[in-house]
mmCIF file of C-alpha atoms and ligand atoms in Angstrom:
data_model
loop_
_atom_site.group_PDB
_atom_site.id
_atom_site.type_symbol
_atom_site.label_atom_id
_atom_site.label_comp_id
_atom_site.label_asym_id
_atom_site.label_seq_id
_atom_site.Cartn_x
_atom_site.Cartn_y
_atom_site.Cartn_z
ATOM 1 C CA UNK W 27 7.463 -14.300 -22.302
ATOM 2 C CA UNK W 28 6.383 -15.780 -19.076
ATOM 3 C CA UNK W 29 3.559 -14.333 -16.705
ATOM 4 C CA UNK W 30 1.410 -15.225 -13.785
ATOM 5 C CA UNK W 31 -2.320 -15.277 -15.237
ATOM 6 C CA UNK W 32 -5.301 -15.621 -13.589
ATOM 7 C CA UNK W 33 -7.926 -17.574 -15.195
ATOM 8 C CA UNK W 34 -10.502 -18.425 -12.534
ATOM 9 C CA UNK W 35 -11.355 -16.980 -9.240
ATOM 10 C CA UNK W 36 -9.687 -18.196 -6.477
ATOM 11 C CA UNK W 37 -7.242 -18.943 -3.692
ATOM 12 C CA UNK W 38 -3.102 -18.263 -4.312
ATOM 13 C CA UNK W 39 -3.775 -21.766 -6.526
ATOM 14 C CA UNK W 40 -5.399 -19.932 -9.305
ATOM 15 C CA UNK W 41 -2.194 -18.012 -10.191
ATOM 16 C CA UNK W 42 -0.376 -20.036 -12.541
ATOM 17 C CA UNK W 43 2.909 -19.590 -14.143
ATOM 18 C CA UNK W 44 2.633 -19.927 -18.028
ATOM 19 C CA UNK W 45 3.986 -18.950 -21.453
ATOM 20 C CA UNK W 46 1.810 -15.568 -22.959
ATOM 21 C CA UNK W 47 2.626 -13.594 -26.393
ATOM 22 C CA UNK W 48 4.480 -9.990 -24.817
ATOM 23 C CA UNK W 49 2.113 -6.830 -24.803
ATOM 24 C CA UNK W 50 2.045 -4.318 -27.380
ATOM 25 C CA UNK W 51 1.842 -0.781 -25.895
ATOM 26 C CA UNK W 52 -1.114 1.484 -26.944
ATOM 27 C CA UNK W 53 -0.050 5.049 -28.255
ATOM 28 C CA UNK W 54 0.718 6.756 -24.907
ATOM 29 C CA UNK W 55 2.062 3.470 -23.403
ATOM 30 C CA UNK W 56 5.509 2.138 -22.841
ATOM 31 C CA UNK W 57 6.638 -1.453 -22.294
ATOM 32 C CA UNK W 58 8.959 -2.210 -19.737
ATOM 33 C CA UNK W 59 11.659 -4.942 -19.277
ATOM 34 C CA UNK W 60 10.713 -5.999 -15.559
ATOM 35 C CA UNK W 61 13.285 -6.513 -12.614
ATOM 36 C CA UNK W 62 11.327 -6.493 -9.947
ATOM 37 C CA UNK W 63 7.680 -6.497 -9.107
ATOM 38 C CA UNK W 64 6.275 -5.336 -5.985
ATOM 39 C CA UNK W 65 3.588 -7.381 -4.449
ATOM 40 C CA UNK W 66 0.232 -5.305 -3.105
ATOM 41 C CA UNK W 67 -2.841 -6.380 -1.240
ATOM 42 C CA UNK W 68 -4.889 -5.489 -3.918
ATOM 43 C CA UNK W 69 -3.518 -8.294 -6.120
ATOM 44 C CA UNK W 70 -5.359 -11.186 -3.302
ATOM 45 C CA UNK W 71 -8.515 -8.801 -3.960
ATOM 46 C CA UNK W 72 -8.258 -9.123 -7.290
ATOM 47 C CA UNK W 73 -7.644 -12.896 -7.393
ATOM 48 C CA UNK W 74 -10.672 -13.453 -4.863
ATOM 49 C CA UNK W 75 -13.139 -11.249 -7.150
ATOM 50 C CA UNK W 76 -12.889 -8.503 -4.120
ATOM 51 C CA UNK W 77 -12.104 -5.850 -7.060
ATOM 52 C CA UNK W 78 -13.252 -7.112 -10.741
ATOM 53 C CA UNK W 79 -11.099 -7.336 -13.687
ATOM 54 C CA UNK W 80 -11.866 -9.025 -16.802
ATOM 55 C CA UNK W 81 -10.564 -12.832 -16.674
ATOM 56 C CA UNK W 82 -8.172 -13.865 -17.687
ATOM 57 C CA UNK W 83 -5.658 -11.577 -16.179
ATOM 58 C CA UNK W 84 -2.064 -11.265 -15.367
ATOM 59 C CA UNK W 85 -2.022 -9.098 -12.043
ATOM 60 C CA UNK W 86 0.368 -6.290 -10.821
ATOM 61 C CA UNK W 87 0.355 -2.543 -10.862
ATOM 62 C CA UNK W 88 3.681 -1.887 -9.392
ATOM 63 C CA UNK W 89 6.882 -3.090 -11.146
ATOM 64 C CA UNK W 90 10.957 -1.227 -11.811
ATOM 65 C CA UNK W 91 12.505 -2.138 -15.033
ATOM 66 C CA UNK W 92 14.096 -0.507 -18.339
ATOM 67 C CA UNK W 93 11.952 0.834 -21.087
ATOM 68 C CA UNK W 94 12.445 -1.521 -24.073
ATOM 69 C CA UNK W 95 9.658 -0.418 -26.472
ATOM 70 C CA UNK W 96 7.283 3.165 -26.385
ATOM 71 C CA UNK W 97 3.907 3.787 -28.048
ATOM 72 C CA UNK W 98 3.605 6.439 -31.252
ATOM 73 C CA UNK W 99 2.891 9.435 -29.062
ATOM 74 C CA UNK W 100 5.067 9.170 -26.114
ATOM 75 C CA UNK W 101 7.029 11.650 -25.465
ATOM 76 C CA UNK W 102 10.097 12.463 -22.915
ATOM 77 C CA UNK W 103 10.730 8.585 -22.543
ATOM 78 C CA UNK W 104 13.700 6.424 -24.556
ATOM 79 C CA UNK W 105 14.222 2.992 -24.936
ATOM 80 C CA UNK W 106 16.714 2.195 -21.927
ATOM 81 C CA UNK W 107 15.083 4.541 -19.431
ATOM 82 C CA UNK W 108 15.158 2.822 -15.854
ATOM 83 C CA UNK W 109 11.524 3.655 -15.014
ATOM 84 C CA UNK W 110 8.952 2.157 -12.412
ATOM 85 C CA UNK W 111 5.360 2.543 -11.842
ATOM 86 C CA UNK W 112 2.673 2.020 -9.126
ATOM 87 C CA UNK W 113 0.167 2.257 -12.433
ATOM 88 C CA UNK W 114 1.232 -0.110 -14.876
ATOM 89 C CA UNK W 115 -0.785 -3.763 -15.870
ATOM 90 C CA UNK W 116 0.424 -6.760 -16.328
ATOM 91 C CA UNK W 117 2.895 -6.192 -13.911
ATOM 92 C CA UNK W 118 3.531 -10.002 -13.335
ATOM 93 C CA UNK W 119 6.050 -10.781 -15.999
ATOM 94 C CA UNK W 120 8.404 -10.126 -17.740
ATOM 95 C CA UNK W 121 7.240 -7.489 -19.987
ATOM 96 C CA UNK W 122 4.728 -5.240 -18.781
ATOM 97 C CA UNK W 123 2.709 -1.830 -19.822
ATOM 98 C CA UNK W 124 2.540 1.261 -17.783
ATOM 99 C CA UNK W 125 0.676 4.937 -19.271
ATOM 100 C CA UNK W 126 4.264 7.332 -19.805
ATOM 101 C CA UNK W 127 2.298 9.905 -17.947
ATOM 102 C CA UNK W 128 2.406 7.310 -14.866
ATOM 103 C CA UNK W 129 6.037 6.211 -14.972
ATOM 104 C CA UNK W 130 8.989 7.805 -12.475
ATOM 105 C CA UNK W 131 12.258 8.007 -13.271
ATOM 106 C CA UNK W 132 14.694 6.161 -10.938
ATOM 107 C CA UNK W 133 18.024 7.701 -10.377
ATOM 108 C CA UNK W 134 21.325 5.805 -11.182
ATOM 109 C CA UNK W 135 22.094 5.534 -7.095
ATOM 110 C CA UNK W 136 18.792 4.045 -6.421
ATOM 111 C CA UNK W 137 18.518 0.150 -7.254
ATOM 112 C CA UNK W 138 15.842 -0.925 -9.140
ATOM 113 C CA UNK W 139 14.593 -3.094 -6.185
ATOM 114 C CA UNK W 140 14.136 -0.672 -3.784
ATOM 115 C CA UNK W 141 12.206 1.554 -6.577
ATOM 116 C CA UNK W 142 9.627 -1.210 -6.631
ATOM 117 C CA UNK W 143 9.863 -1.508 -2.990
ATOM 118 C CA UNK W 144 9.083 1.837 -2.208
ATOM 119 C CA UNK W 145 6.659 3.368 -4.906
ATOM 120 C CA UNK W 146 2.991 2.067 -4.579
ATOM 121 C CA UNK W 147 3.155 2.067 -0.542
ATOM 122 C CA UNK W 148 5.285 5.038 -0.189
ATOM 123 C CA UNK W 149 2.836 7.267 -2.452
ATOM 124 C CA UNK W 150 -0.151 5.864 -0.529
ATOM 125 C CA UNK W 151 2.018 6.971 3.148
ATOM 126 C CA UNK W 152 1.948 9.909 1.816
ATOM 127 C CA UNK W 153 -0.972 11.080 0.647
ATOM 128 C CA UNK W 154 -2.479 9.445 3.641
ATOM 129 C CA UNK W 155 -0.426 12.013 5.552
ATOM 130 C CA UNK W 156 -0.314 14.762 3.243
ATOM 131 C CA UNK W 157 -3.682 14.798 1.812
ATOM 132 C CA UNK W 158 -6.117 12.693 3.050
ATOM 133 C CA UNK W 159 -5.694 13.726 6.726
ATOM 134 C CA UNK W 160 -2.314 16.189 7.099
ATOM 135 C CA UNK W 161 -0.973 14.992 9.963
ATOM 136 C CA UNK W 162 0.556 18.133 12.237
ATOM 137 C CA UNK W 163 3.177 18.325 14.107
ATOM 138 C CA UNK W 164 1.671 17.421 17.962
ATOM 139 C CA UNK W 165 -1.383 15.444 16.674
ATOM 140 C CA UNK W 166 -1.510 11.491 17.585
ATOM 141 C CA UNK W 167 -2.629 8.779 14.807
ATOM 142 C CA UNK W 168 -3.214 5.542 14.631
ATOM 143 C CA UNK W 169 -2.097 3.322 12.294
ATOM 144 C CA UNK W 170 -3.110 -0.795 11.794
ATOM 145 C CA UNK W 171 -1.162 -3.203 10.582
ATOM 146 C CA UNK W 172 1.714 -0.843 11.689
ATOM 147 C CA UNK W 173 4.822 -3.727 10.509
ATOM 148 C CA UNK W 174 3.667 -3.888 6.892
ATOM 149 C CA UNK W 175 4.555 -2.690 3.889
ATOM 150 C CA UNK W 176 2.523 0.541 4.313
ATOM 151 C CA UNK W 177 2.588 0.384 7.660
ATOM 152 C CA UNK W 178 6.089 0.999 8.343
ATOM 153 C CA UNK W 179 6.092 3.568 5.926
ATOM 154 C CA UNK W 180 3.133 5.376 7.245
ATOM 155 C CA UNK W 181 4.686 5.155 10.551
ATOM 156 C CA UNK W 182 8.173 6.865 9.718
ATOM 157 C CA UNK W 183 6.148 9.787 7.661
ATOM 158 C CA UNK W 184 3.658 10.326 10.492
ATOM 159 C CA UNK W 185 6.887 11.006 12.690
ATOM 160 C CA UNK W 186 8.651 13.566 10.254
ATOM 161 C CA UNK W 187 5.093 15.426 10.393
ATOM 162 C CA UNK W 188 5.941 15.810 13.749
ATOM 163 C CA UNK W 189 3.106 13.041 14.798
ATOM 164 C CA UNK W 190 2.561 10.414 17.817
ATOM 165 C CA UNK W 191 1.962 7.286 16.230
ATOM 166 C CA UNK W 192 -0.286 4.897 18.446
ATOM 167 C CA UNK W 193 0.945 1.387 15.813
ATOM 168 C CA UNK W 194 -1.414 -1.689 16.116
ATOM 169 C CA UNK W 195 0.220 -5.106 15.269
ATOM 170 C CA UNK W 196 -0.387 -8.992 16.108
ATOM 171 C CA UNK W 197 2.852 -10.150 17.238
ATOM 172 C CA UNK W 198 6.132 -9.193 19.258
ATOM 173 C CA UNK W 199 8.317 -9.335 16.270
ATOM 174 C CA UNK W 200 5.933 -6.480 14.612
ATOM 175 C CA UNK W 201 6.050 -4.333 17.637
ATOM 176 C CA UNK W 202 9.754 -4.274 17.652
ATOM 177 C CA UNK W 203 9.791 -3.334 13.771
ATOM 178 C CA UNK W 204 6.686 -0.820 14.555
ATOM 179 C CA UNK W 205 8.472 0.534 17.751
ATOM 180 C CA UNK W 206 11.997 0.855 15.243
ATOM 181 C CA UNK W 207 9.852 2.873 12.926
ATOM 182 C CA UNK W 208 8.702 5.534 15.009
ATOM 183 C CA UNK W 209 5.700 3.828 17.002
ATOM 184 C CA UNK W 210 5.374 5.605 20.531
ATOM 185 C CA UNK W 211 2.998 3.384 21.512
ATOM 186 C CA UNK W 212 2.125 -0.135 20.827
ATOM 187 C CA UNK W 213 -1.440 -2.418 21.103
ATOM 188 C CA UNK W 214 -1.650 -5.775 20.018
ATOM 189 C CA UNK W 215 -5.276 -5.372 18.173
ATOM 190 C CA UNK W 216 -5.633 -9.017 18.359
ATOM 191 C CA UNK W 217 -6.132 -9.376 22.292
ATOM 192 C CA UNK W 218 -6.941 -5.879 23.318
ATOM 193 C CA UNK W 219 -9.517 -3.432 22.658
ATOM 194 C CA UNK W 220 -7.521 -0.528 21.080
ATOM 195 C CA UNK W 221 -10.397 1.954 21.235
ATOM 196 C CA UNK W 222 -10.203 1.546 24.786
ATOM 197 C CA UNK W 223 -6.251 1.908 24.794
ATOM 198 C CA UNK W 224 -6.403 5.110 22.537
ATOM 199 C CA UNK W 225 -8.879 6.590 25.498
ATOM 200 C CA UNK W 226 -6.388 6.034 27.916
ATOM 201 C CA UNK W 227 -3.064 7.001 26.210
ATOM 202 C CA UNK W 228 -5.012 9.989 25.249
ATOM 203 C CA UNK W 229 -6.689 10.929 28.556
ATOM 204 C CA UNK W 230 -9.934 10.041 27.258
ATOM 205 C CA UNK W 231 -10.239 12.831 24.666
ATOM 206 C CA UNK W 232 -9.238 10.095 21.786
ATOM 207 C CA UNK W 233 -7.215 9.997 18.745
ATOM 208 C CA UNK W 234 -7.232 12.689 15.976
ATOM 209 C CA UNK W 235 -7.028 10.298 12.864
ATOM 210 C CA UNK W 236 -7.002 6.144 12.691
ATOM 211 C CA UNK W 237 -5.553 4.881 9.498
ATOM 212 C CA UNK W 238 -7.244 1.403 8.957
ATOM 213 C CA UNK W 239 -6.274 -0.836 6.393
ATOM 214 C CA UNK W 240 -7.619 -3.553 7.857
ATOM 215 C CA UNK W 241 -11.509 -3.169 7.747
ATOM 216 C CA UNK W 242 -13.885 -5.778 8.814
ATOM 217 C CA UNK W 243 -12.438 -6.293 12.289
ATOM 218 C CA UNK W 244 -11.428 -2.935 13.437
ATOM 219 C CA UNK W 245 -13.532 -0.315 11.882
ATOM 220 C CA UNK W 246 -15.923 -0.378 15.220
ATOM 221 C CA UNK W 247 -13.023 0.301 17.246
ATOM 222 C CA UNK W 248 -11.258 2.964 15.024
ATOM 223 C CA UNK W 249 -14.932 5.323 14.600
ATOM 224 C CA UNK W 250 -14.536 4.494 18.672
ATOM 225 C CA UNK W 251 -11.200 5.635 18.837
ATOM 226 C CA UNK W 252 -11.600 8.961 17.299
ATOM 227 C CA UNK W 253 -11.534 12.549 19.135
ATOM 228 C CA UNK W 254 -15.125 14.319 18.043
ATOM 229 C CA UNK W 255 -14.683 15.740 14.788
ATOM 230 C CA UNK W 256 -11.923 13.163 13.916
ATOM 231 C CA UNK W 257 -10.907 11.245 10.963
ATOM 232 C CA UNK W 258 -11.722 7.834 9.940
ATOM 233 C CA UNK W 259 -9.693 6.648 6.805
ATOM 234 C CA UNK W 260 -10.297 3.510 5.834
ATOM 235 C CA UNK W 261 -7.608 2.444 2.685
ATOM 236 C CA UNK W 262 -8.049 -1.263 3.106
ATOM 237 C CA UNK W 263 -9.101 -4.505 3.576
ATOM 238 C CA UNK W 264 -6.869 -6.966 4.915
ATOM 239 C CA UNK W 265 -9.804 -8.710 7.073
ATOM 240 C CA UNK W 266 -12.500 -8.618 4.752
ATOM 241 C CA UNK W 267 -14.593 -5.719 3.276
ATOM 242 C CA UNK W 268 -16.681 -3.753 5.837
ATOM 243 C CA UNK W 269 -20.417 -3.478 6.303
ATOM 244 C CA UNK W 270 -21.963 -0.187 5.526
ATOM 245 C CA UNK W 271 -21.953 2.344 8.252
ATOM 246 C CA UNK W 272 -24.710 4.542 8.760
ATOM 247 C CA UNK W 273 -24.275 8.303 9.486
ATOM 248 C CA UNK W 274 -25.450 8.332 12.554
ATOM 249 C CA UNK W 275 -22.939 6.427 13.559
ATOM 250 C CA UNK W 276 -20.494 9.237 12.632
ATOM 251 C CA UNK W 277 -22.791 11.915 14.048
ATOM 252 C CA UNK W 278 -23.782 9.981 17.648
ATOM 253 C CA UNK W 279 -19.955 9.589 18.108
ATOM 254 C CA UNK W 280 -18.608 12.908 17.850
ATOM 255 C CA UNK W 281 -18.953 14.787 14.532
ATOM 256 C CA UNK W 282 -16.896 12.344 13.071
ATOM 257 C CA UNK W 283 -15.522 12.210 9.271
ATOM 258 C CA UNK W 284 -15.043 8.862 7.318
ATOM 259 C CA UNK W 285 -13.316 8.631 3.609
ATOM 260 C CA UNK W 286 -12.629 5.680 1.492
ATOM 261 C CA UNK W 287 -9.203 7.142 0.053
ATOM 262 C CA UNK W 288 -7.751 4.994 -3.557
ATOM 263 C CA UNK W 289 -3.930 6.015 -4.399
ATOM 264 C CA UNK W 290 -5.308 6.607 -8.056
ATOM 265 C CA UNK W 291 -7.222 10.105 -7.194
ATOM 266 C CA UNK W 292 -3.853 11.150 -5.141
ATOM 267 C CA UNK W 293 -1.810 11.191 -8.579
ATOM 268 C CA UNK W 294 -4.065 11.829 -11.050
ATOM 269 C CA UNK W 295 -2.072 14.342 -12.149
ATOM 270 C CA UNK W 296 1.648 13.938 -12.985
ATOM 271 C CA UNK W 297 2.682 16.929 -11.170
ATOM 272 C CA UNK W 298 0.909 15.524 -7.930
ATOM 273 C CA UNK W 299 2.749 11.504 -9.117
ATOM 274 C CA UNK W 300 6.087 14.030 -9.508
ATOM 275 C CA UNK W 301 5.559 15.901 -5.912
ATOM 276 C CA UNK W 302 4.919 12.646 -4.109
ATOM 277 C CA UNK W 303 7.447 10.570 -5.586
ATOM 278 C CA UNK W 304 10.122 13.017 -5.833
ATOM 279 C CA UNK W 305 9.858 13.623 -1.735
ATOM 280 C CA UNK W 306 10.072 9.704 -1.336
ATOM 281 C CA UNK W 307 13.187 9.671 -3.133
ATOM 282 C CA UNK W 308 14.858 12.593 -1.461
ATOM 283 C CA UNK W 309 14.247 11.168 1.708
ATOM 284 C CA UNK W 310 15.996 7.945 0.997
ATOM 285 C CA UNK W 311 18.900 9.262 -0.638
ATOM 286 C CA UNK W 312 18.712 11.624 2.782
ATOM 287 C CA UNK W 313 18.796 8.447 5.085
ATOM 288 C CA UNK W 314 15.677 9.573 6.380
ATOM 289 C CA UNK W 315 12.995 7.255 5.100
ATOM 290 C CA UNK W 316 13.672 3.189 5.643
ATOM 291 C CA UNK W 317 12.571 0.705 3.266
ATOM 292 C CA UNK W 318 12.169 -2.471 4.415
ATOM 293 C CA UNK W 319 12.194 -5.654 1.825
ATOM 294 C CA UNK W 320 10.559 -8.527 3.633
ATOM 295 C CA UNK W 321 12.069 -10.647 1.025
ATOM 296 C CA UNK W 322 12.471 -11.773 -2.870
ATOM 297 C CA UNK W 323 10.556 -14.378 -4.440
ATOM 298 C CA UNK W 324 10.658 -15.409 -7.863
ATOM 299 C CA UNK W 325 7.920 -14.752 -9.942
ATOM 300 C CA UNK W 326 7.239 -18.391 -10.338
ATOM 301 C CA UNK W 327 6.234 -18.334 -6.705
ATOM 302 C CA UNK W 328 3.484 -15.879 -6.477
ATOM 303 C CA UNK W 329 1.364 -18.403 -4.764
ATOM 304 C CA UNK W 330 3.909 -18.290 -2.023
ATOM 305 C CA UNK W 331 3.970 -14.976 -1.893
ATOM 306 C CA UNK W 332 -0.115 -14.167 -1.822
ATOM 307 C CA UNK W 333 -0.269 -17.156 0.625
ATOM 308 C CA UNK W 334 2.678 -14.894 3.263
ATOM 309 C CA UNK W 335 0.641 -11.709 3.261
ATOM 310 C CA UNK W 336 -2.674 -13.296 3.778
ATOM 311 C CA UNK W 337 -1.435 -15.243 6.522
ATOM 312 C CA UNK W 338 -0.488 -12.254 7.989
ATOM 313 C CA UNK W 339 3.688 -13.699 7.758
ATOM 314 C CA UNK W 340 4.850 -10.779 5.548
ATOM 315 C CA UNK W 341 6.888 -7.128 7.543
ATOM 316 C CA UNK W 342 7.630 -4.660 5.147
ATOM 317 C CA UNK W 343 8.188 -5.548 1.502
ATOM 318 C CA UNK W 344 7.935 -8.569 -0.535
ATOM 319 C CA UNK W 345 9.558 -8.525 -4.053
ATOM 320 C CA UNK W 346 8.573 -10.781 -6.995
ATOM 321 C CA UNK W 347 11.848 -10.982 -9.342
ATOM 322 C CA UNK W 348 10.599 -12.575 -12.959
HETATM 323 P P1 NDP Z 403 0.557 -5.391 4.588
HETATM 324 O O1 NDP Z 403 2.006 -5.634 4.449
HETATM 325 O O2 NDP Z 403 0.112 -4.329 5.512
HETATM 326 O O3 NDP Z 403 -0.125 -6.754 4.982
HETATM 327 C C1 NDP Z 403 -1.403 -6.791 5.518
HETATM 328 C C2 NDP Z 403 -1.369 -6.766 7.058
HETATM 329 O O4 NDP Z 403 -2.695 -6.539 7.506
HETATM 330 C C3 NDP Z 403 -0.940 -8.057 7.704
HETATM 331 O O5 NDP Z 403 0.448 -8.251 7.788
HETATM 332 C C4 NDP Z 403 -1.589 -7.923 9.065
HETATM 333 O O6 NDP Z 403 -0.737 -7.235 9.992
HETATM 334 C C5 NDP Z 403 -2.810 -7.044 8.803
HETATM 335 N N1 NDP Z 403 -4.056 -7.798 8.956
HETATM 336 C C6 NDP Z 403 -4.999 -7.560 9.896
HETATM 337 N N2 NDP Z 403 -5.985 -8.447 9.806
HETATM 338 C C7 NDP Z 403 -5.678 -9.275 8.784
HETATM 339 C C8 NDP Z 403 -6.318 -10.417 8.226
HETATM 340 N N3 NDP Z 403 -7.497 -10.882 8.697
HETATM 341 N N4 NDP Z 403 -5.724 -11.049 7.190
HETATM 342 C C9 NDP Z 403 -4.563 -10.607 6.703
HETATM 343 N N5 NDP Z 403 -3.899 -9.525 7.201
HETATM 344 C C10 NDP Z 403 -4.453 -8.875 8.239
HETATM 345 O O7 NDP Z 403 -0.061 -5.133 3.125
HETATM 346 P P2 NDP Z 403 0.103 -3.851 2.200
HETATM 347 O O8 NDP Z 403 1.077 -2.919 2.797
HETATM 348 O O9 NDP Z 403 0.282 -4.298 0.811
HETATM 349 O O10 NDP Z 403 -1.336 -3.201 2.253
HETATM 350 C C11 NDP Z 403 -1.863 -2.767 3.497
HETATM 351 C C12 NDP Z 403 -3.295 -2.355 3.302
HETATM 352 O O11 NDP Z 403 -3.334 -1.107 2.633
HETATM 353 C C13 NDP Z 403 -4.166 -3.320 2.503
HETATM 354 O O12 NDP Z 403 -5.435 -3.367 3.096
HETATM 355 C C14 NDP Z 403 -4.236 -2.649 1.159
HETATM 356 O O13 NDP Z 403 -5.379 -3.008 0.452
HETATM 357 C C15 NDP Z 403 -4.252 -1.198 1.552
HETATM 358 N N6 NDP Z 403 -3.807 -0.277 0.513
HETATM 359 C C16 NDP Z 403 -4.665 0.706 0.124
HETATM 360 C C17 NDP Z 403 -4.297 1.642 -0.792
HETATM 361 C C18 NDP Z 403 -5.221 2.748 -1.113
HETATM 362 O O14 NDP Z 403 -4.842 3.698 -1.813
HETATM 363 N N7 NDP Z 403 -6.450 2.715 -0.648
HETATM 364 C C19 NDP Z 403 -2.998 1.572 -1.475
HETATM 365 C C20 NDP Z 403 -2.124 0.529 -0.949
HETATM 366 C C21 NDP Z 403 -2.544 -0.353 -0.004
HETATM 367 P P3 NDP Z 403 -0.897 -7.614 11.578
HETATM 368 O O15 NDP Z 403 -0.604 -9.081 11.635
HETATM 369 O O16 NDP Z 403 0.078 -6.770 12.307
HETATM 370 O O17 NDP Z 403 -2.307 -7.281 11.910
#
């Protein structure tokens, strides 16, 4: 079969497109025939040595396919199944293993494309929202990167919670998609000081919870931005990884509370993977959550594609089809 691997550290370069034997699936695995893989941040941390994994490596977590072998002890599954994971390995090829207590069925309406489009951000919208920090109906949030692929996610969910969403972006075209998705309020965190903004659109008393993705260059501003005893969720970083912060900082500012969320301890359990995934779904099929594919490359082109989302070029989705 054919798969990106990863055999040295690196810029996009280091992915390269090559010939590999398929993968066997362990006992409680299944291996899936892969449409469409869905391209995450985490895969440029992993090819920078941000996050370690074992070299070499073929990358990607998230990918919607068809079952076409199971392991000895999995149960519930068959060979044909149109499945897709935000869990699996290997996700950049053609063949690829997810754990059967990891996989989500995808209904016959819903195109595989959009399943891969939707899981790995959705889920982490939603626990965001749900879990990490439930939003309530009234509160106002802030979220970075607001265009992207969680991003506009995070914004629509924010809004059925009843939320005001305070969206930070770099550009005009991302305010407009931002705005579209449910942003009240716009601030273009690359010229002004949003900390400041969040004072004033909040009549100084600041925000209740900043969602920051984006680390290095914002976290001042978000602990900054925050309402005393507010949140400070940091899920990301785009910019670079951030220094360490020392409680005081929380403390001198306002009580303040600061997590380090990861999408795997929001699913560990099935029925939690089930709840989460099973209220994404309904709310597409319901017309009331948008998913927004930036566009398809083929998996050939993964270079490409890691080369768009660093460079900050990527709104919404971007598909790898193998
Ligand atoms: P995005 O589509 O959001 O792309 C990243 C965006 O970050 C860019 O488009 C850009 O938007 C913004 N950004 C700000 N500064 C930089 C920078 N210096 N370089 C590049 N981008 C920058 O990606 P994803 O939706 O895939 O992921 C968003 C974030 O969420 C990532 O940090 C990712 O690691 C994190 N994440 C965390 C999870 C968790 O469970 N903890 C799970 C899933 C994702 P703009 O130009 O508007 O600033």
């Amino acid at each position: 079969m054919r798969a990106i691997r990863v055999h040295e550290l690196g810029g996009p370069e280091v992915l390269r497109y090559e010939e590999v034997p398929a993968p066997e699936p362990g006992p409680d695995q299944v291996r899936v025939r892969v449409e469409a893989i869905g391209l995450n941040f985490i895969e440029t941390y992993q090819r920078t040595g941000l996050y370690k994994l074992p070299l070499p490596f073929i990358p990607g977590q998230e990918f919607a396919g068809t079952i076409e072998a199971l392991g000895a002890q999995v149960q519930g599954w068959a060979v044909g199944d149109r499945v897709v994971t935000a869990s699996g390995s290997g996700g950049y090829a053609d063949l690829a293993l997810a754990p059967a207590s990891k996989l989500v069925r995808v209904p016959a309406e819903v195109d595989l494309k959009l399943a891969a489009a939707v899981l790995l951000q959705g889920l982490t919208a939603h626990y965001l929202t749900h879990s990490t920090y439930p939003l309530k109906a009234g509160e106002t949030c802030i979220v970075t990167a607001a265009a992207g692929g969680v991003g506009l996610l995070l914004v629509q969910i924010a809004r059925r919670l009843g939320a005001r969403v305070i969206g930070l972006v770099s550009s005009e075209e991302k305010a407009a998609l931002a705005r579209d998705a449910g942003a009240s309020e716009i601030v273009f965190y690359t010229r002004e000081n949003f900390a400041q903004r969040a004072r004033e659109l909040t009549e100084g008393r600041g925000v209740d919870v900043v969602y920051d993705s984006v680390g290095k260059s914002t976290w001042e501003q978000t602990l900054d931005s925050l309402r005393p005893r507010g949140y400070a969720v940091f899920f990301g970083n785009a910019s670079g990884p951030m220094p360490a912060i020392e409680p005081l900082a929380l403390s001198t500012r306002g009580a303040l509370f600061m997590t380090r969320p990861t999408l795997a301890y929001y699913i560990a359990t099935e029925e939690e993977l089930a709840w989460r995934a099973g209220d994404l779904l309904n709310w597409m099929a319901a017309g009331e959550l948008r998913v927004r594919v930036d566009r398809e490359l083929p998996l050939a082109e993964a270079a490409e594609a890691h080369r768009l989302l660093e460079g900050r070029k990527t709104t919404g989705k971007v598909l790898l089809i193998p």
